[in-house]
PDB file of C-alpha atoms in Angstrom:
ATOM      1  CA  UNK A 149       0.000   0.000   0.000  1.00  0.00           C
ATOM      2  CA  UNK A 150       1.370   3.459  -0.822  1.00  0.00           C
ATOM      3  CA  UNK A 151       1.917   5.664   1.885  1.00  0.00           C
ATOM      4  CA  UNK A 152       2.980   9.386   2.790  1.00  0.00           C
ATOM      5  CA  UNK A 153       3.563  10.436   6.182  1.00  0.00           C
ATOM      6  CA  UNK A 154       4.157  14.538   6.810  1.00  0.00           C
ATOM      7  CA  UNK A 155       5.557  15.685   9.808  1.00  0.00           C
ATOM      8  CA  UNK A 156       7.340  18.974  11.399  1.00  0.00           C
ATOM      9  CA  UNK A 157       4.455  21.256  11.163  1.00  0.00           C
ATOM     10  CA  UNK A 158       3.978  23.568  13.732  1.00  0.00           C
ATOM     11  CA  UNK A 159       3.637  27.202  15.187  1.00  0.00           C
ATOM     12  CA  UNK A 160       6.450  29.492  14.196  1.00  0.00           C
ATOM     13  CA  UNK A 161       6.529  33.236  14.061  1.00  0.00           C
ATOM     14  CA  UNK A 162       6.925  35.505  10.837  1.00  0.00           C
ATOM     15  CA  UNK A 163      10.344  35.739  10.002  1.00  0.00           C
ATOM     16  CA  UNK A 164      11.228  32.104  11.882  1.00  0.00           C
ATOM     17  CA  UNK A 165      12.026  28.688   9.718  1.00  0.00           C
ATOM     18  CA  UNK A 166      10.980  25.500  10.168  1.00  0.00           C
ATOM     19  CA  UNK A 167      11.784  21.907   8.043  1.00  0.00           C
ATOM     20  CA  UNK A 168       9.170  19.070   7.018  1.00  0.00           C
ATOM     21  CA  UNK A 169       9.744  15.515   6.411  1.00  0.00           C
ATOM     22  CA  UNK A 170       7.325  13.182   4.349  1.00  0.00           C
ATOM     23  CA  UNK A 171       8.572   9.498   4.701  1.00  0.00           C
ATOM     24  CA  UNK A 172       7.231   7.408   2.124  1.00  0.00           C
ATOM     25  CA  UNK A 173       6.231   3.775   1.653  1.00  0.00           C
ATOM     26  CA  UNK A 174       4.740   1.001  -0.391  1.00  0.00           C
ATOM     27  CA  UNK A 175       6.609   2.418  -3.597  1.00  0.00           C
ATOM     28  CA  UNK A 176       9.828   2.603  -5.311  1.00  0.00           C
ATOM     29  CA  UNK A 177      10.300   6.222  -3.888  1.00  0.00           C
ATOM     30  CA  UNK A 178      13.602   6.805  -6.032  1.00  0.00           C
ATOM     31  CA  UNK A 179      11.779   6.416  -9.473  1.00  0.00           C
ATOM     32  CA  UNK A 180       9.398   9.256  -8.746  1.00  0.00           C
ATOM     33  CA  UNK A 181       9.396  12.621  -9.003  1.00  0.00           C
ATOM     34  CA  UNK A 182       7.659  14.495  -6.273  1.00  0.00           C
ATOM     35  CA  UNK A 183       5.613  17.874  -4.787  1.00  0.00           C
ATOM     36  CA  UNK A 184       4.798  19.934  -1.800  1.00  0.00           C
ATOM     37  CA  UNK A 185       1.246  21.059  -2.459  1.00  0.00           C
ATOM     38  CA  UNK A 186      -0.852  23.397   0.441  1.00  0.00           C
ATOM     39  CA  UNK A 187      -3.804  25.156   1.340  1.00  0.00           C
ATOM     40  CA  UNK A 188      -4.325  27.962   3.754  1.00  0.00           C
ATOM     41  CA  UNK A 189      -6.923  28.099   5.554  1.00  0.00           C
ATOM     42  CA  UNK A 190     -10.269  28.364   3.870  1.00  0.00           C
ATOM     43  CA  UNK A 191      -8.210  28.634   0.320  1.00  0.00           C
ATOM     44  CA  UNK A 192      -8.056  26.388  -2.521  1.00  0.00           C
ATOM     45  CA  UNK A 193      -4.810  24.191  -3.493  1.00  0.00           C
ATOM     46  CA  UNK A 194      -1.869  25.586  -4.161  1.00  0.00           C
ATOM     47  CA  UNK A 195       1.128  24.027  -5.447  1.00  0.00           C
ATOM     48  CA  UNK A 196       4.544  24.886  -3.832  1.00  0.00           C
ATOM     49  CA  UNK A 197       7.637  22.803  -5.435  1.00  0.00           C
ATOM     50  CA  UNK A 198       8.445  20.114  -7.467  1.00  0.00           C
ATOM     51  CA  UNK A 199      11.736  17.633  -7.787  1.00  0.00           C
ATOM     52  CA  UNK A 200      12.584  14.770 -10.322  1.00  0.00           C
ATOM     53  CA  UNK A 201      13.126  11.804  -9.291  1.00  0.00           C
ATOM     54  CA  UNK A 202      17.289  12.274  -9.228  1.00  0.00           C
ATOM     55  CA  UNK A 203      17.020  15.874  -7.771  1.00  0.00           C
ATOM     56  CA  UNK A 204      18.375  17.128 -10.990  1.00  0.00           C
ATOM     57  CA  UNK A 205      15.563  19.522 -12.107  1.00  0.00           C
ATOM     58  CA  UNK A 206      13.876  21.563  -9.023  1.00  0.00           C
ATOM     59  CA  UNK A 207      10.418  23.724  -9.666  1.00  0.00           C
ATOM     60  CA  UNK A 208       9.190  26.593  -7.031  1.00  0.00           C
ATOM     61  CA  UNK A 209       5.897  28.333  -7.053  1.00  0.00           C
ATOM     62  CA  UNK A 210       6.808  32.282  -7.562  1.00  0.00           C
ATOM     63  CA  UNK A 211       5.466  32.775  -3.857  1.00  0.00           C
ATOM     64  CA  UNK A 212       7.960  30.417  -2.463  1.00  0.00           C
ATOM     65  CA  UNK A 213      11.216  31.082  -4.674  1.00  0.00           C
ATOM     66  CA  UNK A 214      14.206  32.096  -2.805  1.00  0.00           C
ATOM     67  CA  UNK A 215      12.492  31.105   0.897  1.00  0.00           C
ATOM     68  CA  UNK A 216      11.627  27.502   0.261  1.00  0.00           C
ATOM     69  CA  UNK A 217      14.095  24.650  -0.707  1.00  0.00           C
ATOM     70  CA  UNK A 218      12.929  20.721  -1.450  1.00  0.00           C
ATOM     71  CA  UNK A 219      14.731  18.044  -1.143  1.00  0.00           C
ATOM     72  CA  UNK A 220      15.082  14.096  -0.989  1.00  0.00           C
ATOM     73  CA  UNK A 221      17.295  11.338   0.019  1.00  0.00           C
ATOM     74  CA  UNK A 222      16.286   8.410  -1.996  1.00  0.00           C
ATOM     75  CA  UNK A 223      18.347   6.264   0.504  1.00  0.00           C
ATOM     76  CA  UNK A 224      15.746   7.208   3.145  1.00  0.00           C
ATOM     77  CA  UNK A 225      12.521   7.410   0.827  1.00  0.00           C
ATOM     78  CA  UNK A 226      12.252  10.968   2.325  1.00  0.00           C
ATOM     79  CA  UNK A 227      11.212  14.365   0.949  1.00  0.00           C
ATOM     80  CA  UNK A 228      11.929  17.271   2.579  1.00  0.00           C
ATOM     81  CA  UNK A 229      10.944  21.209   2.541  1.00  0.00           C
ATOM     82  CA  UNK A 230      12.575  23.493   4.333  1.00  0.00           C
ATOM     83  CA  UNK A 231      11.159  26.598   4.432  1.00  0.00           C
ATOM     84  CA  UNK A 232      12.828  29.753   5.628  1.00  0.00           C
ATOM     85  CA  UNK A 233      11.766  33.715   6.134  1.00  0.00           C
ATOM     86  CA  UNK A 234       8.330  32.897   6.994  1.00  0.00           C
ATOM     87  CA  UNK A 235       5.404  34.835   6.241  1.00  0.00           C
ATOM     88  CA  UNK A 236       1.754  34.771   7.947  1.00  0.00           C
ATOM     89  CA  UNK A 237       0.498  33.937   4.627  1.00  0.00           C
ATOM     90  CA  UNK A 238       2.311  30.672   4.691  1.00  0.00           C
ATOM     91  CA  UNK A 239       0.046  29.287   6.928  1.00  0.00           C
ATOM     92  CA  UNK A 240      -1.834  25.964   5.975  1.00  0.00           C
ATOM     93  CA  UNK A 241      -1.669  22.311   5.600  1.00  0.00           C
ATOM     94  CA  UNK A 242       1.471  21.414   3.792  1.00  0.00           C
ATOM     95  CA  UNK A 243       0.909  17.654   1.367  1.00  0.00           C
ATOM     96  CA  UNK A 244       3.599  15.780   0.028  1.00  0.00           C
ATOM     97  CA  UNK A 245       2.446  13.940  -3.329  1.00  0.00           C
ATOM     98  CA  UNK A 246       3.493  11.045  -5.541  1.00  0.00           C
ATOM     99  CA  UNK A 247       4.461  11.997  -9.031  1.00  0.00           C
ATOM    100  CA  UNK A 248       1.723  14.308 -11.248  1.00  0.00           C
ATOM    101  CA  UNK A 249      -1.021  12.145 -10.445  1.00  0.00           C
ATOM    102  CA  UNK A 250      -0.490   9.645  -7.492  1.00  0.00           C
ATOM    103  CA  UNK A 251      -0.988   9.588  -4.132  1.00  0.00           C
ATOM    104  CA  UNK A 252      -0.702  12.316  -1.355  1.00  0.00           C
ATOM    105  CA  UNK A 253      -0.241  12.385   2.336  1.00  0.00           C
ATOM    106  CA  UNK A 254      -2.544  13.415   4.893  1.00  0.00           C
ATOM    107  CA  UNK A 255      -1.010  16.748   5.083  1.00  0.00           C
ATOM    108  CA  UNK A 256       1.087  18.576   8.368  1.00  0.00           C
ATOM    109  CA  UNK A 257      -0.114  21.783   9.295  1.00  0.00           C
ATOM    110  CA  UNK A 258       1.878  25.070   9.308  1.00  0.00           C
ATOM    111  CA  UNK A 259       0.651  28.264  11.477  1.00  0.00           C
ATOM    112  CA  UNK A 260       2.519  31.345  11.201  1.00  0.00           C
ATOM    113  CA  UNK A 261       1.327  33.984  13.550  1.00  0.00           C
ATOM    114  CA  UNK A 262       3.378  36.093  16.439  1.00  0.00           C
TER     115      UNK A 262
ATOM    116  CA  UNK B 188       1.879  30.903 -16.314  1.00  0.00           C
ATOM    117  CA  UNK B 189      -1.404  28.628 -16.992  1.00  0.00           C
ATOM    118  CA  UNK B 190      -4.762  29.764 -15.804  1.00  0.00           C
ATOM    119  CA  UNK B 191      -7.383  26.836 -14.684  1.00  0.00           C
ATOM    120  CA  UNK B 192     -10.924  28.372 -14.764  1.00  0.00           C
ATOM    121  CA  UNK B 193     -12.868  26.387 -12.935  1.00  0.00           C
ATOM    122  CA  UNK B 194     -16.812  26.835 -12.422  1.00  0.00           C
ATOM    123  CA  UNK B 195     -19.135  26.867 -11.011  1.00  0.00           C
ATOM    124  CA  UNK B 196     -17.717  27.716  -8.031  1.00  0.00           C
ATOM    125  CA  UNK B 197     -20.677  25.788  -6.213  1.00  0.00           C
ATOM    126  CA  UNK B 198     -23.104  23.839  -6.815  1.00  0.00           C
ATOM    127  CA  UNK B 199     -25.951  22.027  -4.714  1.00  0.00           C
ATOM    128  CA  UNK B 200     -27.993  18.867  -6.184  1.00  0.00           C
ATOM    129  CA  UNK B 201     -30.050  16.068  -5.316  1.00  0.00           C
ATOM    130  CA  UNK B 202     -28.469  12.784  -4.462  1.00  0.00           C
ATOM    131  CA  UNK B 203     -29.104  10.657  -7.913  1.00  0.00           C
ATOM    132  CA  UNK B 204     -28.503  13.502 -10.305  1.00  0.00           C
ATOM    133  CA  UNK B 205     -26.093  13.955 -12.936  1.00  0.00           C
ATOM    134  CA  UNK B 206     -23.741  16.725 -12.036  1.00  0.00           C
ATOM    135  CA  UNK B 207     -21.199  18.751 -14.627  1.00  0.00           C
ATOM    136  CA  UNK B 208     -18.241  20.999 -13.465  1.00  0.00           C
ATOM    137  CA  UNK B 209     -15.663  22.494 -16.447  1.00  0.00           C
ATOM    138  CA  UNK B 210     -12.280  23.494 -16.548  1.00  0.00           C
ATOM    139  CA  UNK B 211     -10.880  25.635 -18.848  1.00  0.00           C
ATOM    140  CA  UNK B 212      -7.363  25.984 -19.480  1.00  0.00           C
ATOM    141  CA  UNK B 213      -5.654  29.690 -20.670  1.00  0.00           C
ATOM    142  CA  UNK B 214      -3.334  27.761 -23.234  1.00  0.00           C
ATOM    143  CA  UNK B 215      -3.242  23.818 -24.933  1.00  0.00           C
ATOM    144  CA  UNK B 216      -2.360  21.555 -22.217  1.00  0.00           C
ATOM    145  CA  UNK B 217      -2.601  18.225 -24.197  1.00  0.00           C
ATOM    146  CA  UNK B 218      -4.673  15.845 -21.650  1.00  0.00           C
ATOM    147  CA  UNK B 219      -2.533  16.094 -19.132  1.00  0.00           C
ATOM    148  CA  UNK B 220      -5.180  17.114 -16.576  1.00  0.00           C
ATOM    149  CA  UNK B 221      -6.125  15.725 -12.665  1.00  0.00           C
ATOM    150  CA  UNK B 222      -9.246  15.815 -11.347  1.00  0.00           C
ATOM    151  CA  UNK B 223      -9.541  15.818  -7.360  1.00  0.00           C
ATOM    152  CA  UNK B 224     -11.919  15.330  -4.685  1.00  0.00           C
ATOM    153  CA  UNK B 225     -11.182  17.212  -1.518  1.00  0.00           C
ATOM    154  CA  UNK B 226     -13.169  16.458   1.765  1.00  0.00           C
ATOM    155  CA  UNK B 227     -12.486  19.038   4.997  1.00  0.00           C
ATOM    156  CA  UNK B 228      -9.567  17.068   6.853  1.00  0.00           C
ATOM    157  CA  UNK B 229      -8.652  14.788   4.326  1.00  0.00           C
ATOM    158  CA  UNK B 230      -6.111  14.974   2.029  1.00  0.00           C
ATOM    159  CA  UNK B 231      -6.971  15.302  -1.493  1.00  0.00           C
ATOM    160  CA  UNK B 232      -7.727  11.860  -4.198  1.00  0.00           C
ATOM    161  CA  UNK B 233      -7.147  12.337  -8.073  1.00  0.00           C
ATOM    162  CA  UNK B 234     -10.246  10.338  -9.094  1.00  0.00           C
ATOM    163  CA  UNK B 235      -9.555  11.158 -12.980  1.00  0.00           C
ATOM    164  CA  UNK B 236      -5.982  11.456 -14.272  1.00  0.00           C
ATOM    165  CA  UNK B 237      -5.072  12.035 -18.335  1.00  0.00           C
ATOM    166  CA  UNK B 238      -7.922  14.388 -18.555  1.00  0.00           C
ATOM    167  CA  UNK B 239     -10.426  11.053 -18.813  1.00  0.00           C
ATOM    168  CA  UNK B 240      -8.616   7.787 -16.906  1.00  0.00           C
ATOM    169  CA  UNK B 241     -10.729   6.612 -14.140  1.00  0.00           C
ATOM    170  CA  UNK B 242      -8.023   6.118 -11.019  1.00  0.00           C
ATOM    171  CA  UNK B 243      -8.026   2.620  -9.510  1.00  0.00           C
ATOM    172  CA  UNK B 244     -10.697   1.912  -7.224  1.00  0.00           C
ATOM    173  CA  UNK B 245     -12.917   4.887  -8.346  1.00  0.00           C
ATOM    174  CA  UNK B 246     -16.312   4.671  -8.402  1.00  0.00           C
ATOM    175  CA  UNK B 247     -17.451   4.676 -12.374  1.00  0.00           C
ATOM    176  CA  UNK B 248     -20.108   7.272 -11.711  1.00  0.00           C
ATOM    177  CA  UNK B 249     -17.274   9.360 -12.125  1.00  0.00           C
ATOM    178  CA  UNK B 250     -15.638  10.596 -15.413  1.00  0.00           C
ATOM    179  CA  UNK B 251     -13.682  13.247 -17.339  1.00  0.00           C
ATOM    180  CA  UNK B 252     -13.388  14.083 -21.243  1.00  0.00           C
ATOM    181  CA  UNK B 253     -11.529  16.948 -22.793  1.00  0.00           C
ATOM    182  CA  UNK B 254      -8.696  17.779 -24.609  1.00  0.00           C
ATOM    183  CA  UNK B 255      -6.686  20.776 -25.290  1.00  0.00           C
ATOM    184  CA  UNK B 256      -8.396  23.339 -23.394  1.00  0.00           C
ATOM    185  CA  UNK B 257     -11.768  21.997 -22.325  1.00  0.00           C
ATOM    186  CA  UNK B 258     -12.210  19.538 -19.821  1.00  0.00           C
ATOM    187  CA  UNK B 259     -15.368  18.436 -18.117  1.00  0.00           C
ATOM    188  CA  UNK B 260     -16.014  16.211 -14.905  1.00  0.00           C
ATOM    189  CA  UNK B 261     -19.297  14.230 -14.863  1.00  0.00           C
ATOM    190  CA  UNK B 262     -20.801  12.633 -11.351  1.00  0.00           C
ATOM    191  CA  UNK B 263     -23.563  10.332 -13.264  1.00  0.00           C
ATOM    192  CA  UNK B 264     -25.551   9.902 -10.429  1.00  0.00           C
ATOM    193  CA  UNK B 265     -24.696  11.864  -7.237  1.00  0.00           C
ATOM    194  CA  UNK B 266     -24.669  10.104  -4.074  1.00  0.00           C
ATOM    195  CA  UNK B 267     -23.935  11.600  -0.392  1.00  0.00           C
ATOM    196  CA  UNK B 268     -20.644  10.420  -0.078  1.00  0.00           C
ATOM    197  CA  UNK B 269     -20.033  12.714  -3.110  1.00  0.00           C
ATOM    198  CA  UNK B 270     -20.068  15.970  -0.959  1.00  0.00           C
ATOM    199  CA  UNK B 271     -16.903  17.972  -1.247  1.00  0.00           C
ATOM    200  CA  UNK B 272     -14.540  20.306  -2.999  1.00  0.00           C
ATOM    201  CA  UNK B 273     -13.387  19.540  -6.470  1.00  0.00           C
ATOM    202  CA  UNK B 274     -10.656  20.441  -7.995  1.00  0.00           C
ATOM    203  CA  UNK B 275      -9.359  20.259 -11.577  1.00  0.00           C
ATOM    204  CA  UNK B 276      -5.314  20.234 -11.735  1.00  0.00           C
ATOM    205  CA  UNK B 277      -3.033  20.946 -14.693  1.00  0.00           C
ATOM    206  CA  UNK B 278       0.540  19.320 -15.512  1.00  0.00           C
ATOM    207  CA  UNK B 279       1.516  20.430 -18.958  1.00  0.00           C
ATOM    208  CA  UNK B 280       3.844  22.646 -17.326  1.00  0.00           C
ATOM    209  CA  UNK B 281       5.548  24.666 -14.457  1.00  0.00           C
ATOM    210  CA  UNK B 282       3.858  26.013 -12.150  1.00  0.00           C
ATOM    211  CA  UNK B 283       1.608  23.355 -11.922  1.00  0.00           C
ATOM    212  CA  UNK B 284      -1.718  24.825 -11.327  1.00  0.00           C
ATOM    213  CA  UNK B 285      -5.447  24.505  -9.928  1.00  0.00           C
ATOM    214  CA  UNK B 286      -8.563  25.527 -10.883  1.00  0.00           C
ATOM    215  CA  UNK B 287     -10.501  27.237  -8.354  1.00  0.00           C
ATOM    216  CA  UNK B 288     -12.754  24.637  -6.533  1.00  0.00           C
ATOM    217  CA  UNK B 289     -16.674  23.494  -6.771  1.00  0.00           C
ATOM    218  CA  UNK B 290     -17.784  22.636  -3.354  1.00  0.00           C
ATOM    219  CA  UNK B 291     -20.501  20.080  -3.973  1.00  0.00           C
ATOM    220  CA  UNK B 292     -24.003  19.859  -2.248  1.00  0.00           C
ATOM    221  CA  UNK B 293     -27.048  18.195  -1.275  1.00  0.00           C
ATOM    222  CA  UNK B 294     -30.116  20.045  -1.832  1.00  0.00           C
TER     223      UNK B 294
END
């Protein structure tokens, strides 16, 4: 069974950084590429980043260029975003998702407030 | 970047109707279209992927047709389980983008 497993969410304040994790399972994680996808509270879907399958070509939503930076270690079957300089209208659940049409994880949420 | 117009932006029905939401891309993107279902505190499901392939497990009440720029999602017969936000998806290109969202109804 394919599986996707956020974590790190949390409360941070505006300016403050924090790093998620999505641990994956049930899938040869190293032969897929992979996205961040979120949505703020209320809001529709947004998508945040994307990276191939060998890290080799990297894609970032304009909102999130130059703050956010993804990641994986195909070793571990992990993704990772870590996301600096944040901003109050980064707030929202966070999902990790399989390729351009598989699977995604239950999502970690992300509240940026002082 | 691509524009997904999505409508309507909400719709309510009665459970056994047939129920139509479009998508309509700002430039050619092929078939490579998602369509999702999105339930409050759930993550989201593609049901549809390729613009018109049912996803595994996917109830066949559900279904997608387009190409290029016009897409439609059909629920054949709506049933209760149905209600939540959908959500057609493009990836013809970067950024990947969504169309706006019909919540979905019982009236």
């Amino acid at each position: 069974e394919v599986q996707l497993v956020e974590s790190g969410g949390g409360l941070v304040k505006p300016g403050g950084s924090l790093r998620l994790s999505c641990e994956v399972s049930g899938f040869t994680f190293s032969s897929y590429s992979m996205n961040w996808v979120r949505q703020a509270p209320g809001k529709g879907l947004e998508w945040v980043a994307y990276i191939i399958s060998s890290s080799s070509y990297i894609y970032y939503a304009d909102s999130v260029k130059g703050r956010f930076t993804i990641s994986r270690d195909n070793a571990k079957n992990s993704l990772y975003l870590q996301m600096n300089s944040l901003r109050v209208e980064d707030t929202g659940v966070y999902y990790c998702s399989k390729g351009s049409t598989g699977t995604w994880g239950q999502g970690t949420l992300v509240t940026v407030s002082s | 970047d691509i524009q997904m117009t999505q409508s309507p932006s909400s719709l309510s029905a009665s459970v056994g109707d047939r129920v139509t939401i479009t998508c309509q891309a700002s430039q050619d993107i092929d078939n490579f279209l998602n369509w999702y279902q999105k339930k409050p505190g759930k993550a989201p499901e593609v049901l549809i992927y390729d613009a018109s392939t049912l996803e595994t497990g996917v109830p066949s009440r559900f279904s997608g047709s387009g190409s290029g720029t016009d897409f439609t999602f059909t629920i054949s017969s709506l049933q209760p389980e149905d209600i939540a936000t959908y959500y057609c998806q493009q990836y013809d290109s970067f950024p990947r983008t969504f169309g706006q969202g019909t919540k979905v109804e019982i009236k």
